[in-house]
PDB file of C-alpha atoms in Angstrom:
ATOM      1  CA  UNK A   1      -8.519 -34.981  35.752  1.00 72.00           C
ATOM      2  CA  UNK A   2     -10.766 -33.130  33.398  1.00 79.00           C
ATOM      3  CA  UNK A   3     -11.608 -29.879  32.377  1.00 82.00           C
ATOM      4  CA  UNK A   4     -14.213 -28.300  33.798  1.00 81.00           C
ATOM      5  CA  UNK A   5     -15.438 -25.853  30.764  1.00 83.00           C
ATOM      6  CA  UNK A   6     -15.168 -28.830  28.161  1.00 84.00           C
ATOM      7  CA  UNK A   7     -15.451 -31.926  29.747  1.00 83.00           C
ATOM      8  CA  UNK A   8     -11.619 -33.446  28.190  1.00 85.00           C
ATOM      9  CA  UNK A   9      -9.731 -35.730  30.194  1.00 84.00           C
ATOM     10  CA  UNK A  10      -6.902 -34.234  30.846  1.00 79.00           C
ATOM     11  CA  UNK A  11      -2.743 -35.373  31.281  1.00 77.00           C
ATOM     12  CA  UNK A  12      -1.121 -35.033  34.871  1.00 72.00           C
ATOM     13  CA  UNK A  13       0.836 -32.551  33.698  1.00 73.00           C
ATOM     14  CA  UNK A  14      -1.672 -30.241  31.677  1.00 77.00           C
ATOM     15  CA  UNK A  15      -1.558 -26.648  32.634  1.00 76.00           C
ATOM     16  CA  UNK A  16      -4.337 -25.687  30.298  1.00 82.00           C
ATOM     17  CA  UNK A  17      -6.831 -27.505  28.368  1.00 85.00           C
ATOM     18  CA  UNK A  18      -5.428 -28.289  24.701  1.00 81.00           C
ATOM     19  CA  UNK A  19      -9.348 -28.058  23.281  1.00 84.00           C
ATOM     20  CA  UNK A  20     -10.684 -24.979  25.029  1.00 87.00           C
ATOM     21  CA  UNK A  21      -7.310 -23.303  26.307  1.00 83.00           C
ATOM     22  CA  UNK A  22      -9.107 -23.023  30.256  1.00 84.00           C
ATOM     23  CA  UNK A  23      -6.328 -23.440  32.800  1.00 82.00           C
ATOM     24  CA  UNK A  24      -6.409 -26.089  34.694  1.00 77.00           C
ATOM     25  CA  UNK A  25      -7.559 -25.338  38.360  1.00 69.00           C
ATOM     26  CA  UNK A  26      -8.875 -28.028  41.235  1.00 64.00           C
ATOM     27  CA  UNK A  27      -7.732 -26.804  44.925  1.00 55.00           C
ATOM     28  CA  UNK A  28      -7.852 -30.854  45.959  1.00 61.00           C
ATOM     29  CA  UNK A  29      -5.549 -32.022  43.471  1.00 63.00           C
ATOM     30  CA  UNK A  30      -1.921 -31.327  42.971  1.00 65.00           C
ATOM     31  CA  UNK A  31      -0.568 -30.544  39.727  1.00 61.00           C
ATOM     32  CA  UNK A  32       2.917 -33.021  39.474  1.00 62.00           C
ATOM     33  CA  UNK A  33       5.262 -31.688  36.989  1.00 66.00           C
ATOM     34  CA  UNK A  34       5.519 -34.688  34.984  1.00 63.00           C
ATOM     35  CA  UNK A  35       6.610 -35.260  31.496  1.00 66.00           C
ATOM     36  CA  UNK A  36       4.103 -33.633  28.828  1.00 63.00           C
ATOM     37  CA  UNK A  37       1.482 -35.860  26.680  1.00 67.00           C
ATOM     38  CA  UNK A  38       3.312 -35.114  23.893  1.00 68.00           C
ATOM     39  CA  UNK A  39       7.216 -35.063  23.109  1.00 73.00           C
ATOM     40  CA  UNK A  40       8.584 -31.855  22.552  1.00 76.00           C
ATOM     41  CA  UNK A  41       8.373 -29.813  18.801  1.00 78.00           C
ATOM     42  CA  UNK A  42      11.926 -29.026  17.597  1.00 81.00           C
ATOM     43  CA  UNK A  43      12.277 -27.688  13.700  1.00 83.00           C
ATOM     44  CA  UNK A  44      15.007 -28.377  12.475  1.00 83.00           C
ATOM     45  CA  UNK A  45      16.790 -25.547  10.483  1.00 83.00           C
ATOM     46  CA  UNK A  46      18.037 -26.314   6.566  1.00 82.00           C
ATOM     47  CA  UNK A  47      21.126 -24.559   5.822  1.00 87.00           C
ATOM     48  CA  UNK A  48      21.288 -23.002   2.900  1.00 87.00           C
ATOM     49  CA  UNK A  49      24.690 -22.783   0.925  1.00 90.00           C
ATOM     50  CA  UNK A  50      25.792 -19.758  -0.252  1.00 90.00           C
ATOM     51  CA  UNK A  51      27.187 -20.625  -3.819  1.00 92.00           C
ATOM     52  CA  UNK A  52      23.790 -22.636  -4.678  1.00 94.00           C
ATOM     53  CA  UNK A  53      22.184 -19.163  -3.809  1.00 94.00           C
ATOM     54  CA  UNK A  54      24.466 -17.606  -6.250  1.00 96.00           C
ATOM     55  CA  UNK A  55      24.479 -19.535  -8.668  1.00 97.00           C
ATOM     56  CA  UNK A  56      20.268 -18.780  -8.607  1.00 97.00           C
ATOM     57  CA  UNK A  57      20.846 -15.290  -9.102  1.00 97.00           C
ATOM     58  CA  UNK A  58      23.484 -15.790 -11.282  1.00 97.00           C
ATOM     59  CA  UNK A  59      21.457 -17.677 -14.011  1.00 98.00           C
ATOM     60  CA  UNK A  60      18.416 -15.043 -13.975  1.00 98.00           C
ATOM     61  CA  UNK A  61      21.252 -12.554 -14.751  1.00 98.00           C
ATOM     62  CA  UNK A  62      22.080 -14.301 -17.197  1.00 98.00           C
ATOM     63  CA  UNK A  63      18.355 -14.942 -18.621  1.00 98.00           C
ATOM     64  CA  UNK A  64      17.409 -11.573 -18.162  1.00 98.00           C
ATOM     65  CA  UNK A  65      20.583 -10.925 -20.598  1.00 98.00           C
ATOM     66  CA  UNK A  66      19.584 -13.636 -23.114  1.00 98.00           C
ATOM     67  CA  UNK A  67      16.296 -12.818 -23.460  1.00 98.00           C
ATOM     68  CA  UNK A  68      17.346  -9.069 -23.936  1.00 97.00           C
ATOM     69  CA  UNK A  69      19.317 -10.026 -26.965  1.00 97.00           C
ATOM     70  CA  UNK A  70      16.709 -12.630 -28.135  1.00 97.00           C
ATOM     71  CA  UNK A  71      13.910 -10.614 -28.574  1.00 97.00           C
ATOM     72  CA  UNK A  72      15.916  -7.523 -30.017  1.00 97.00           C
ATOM     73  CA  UNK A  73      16.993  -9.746 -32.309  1.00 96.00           C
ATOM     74  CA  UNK A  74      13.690 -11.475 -33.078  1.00 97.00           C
ATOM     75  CA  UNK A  75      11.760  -8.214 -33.183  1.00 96.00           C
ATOM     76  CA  UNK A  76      14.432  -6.093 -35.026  1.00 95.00           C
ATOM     77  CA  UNK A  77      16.751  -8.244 -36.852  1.00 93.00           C
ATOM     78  CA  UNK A  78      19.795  -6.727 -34.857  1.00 93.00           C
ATOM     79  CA  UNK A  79      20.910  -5.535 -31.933  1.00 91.00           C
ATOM     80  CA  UNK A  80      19.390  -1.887 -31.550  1.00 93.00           C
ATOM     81  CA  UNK A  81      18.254  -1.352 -27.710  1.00 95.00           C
ATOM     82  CA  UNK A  82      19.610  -4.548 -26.066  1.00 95.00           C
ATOM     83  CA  UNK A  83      23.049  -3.408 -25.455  1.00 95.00           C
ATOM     84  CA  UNK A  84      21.918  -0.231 -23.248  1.00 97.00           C
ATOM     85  CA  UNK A  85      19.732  -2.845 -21.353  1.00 97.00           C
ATOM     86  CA  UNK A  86      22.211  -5.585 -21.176  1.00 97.00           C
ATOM     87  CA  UNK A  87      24.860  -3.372 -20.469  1.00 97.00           C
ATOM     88  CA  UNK A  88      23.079  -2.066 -17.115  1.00 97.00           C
ATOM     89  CA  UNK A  89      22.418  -5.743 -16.603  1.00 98.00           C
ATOM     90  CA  UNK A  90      26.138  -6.229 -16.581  1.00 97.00           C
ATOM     91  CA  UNK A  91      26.815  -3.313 -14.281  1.00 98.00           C
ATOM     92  CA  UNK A  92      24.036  -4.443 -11.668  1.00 97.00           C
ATOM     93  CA  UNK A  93      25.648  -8.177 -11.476  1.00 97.00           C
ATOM     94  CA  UNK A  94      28.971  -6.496 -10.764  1.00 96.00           C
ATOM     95  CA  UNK A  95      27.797  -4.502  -8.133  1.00 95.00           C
ATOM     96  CA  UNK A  96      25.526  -6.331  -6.120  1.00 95.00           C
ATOM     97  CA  UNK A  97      26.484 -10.232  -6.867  1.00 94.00           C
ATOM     98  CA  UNK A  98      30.235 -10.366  -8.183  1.00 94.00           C
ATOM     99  CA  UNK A  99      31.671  -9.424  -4.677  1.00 93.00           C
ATOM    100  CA  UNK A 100      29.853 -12.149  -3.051  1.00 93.00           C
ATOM    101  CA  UNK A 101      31.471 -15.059  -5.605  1.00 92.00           C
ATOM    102  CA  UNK A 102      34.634 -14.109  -2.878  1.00 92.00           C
ATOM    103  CA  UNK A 103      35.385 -15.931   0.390  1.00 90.00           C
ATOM    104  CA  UNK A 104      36.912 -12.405   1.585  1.00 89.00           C
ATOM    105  CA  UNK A 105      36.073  -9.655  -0.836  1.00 87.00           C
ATOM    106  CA  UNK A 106      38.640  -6.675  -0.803  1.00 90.00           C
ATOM    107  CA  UNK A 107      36.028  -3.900  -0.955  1.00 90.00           C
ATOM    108  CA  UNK A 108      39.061  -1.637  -3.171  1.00 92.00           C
ATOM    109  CA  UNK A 109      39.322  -3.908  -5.727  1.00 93.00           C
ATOM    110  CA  UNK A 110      35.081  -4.062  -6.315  1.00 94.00           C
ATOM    111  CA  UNK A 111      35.031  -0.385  -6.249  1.00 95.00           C
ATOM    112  CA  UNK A 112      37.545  -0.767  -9.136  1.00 95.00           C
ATOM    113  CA  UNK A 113      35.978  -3.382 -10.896  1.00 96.00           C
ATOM    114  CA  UNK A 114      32.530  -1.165 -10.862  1.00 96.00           C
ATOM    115  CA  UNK A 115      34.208   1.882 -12.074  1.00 98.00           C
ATOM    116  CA  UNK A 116      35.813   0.142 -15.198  1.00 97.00           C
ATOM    117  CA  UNK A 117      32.193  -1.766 -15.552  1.00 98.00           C
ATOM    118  CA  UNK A 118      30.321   1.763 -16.031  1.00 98.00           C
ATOM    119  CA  UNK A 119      32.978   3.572 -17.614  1.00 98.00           C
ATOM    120  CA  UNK A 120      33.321   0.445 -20.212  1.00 98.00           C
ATOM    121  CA  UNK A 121      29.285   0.964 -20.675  1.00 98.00           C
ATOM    122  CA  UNK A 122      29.685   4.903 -21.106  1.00 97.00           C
ATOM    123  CA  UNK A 123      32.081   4.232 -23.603  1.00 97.00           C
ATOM    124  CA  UNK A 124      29.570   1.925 -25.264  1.00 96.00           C
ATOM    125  CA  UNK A 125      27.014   4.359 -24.975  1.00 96.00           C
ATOM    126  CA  UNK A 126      29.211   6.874 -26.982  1.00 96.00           C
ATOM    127  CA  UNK A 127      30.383   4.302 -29.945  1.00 95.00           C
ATOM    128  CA  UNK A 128      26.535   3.548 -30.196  1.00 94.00           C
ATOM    129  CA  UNK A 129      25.782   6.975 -30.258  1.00 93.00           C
ATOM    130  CA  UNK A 130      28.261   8.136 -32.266  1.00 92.00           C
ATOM    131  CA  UNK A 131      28.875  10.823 -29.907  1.00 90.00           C
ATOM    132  CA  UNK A 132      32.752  11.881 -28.920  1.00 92.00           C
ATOM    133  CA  UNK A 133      31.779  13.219 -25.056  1.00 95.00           C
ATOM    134  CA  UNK A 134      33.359  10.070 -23.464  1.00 96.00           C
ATOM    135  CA  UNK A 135      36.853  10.975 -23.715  1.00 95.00           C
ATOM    136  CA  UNK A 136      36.153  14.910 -22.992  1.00 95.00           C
ATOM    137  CA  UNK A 137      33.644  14.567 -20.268  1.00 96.00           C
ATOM    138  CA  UNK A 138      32.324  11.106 -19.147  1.00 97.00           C
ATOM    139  CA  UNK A 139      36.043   8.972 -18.828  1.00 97.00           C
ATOM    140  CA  UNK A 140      37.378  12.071 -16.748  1.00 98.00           C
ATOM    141  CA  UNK A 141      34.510  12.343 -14.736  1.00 98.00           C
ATOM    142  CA  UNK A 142      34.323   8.494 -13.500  1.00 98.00           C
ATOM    143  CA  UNK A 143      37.926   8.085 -13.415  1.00 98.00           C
ATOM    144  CA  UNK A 144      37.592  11.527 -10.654  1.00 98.00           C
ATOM    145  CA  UNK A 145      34.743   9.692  -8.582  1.00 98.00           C
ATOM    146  CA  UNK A 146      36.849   6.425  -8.727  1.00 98.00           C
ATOM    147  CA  UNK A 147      39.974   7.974  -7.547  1.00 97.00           C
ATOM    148  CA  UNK A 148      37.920   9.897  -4.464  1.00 97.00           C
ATOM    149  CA  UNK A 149      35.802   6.816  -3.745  1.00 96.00           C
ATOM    150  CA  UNK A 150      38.794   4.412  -3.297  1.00 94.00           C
ATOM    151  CA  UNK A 151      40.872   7.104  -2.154  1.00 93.00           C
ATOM    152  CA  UNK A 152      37.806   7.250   0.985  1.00 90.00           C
ATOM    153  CA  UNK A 153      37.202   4.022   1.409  1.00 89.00           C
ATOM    154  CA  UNK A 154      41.272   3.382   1.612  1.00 87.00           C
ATOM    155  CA  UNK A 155      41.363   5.985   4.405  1.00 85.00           C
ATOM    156  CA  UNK A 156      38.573   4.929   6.349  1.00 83.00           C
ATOM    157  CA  UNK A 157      40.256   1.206   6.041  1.00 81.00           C
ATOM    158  CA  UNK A 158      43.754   1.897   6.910  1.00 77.00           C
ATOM    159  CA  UNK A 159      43.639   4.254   9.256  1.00 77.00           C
ATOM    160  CA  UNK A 160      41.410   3.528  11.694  1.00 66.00           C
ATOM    161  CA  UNK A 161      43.603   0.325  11.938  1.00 63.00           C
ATOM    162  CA  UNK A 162      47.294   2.617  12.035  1.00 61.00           C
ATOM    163  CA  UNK A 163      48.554   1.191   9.366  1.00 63.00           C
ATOM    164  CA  UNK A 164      48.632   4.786   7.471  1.00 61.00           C
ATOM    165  CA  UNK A 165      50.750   7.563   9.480  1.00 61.00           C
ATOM    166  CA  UNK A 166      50.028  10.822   8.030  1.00 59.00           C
ATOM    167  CA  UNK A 167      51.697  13.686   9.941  1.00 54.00           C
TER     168      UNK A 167
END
């Protein structure tokens, strides 16, 4: 058989032409399903494992950090506005990537670790400073949003699975 727009000779079991795209039409001839001129296209999917993926993003944390500190100190001579950038570095990897290093992360003990993370980079902030608001303002202040954030999420966990009573 061939088309009749293009003139290609065409498979038994050609439903359109594979040049021109015309479908394939003769009222004489019957169209057979047989098996296709070509074997089928199947693409085979790559898995992709999670710690090799981690371990990516883990080493541009850590370059981002290193060069942070190198060029302070090859611009400056010491460390004068790494630490503020490193530090948020630090609290960014604990956030987003540290809870995904765990087979089963228990989302309480993240919130936690994220707390301590900024309130250890507040405190930073103030000895860098010299300032004295971190014990008066800034340690109360996170240690409040930690206790009503895990406090939430604790609720919202337990609860909706009856493991708290309250009455």
């Amino acid at each position: 058989m061939y088309c009749i727009k293009c003139g290609v000779e065409l498979a038994d079991s050609e439903k359109k032409c594979p040049l021109c795209g015309t479908a394939v039409y003769h009222p004489e001839i019957e169209i057979r399903d047989a098996p296709g001129p070509y074997p089928e296209f199947h693409k085979e999917t790559e898995t992709v494992k999670r710690t090799g993926v981690l371990f990516i993003l883990t080493m541009f944390f850590a370059l981002a950090f290193s060069l942070c500190i190198l060029i302070d100190l090859s611009t400056n001579g010491r460390l004068t506005w790494s630490g503020y950038a490193t530090g948020g570095i630090l609290i960014a990897y604990a956030w987003f990537l540290l809870p995904y290093w765990f087979h089963r992360p228990n989302s309480i003990v993240f919130i936690s670790v994220d707390f301590a993370v900024v309130a250890f980079y507040l405190l930073y902030i103030d000895l860098s400073t010299g300032g004295s608001w971190f014990l008066g303002f800034a340690f109360p202040v996170v240690l409040a949003a930690a206790g009503i954030t895990i406090a939430a999420i604790a609720l919202v966990r337990y609860v909706r699975r009856g493991y708290l009573y309250i009455t």
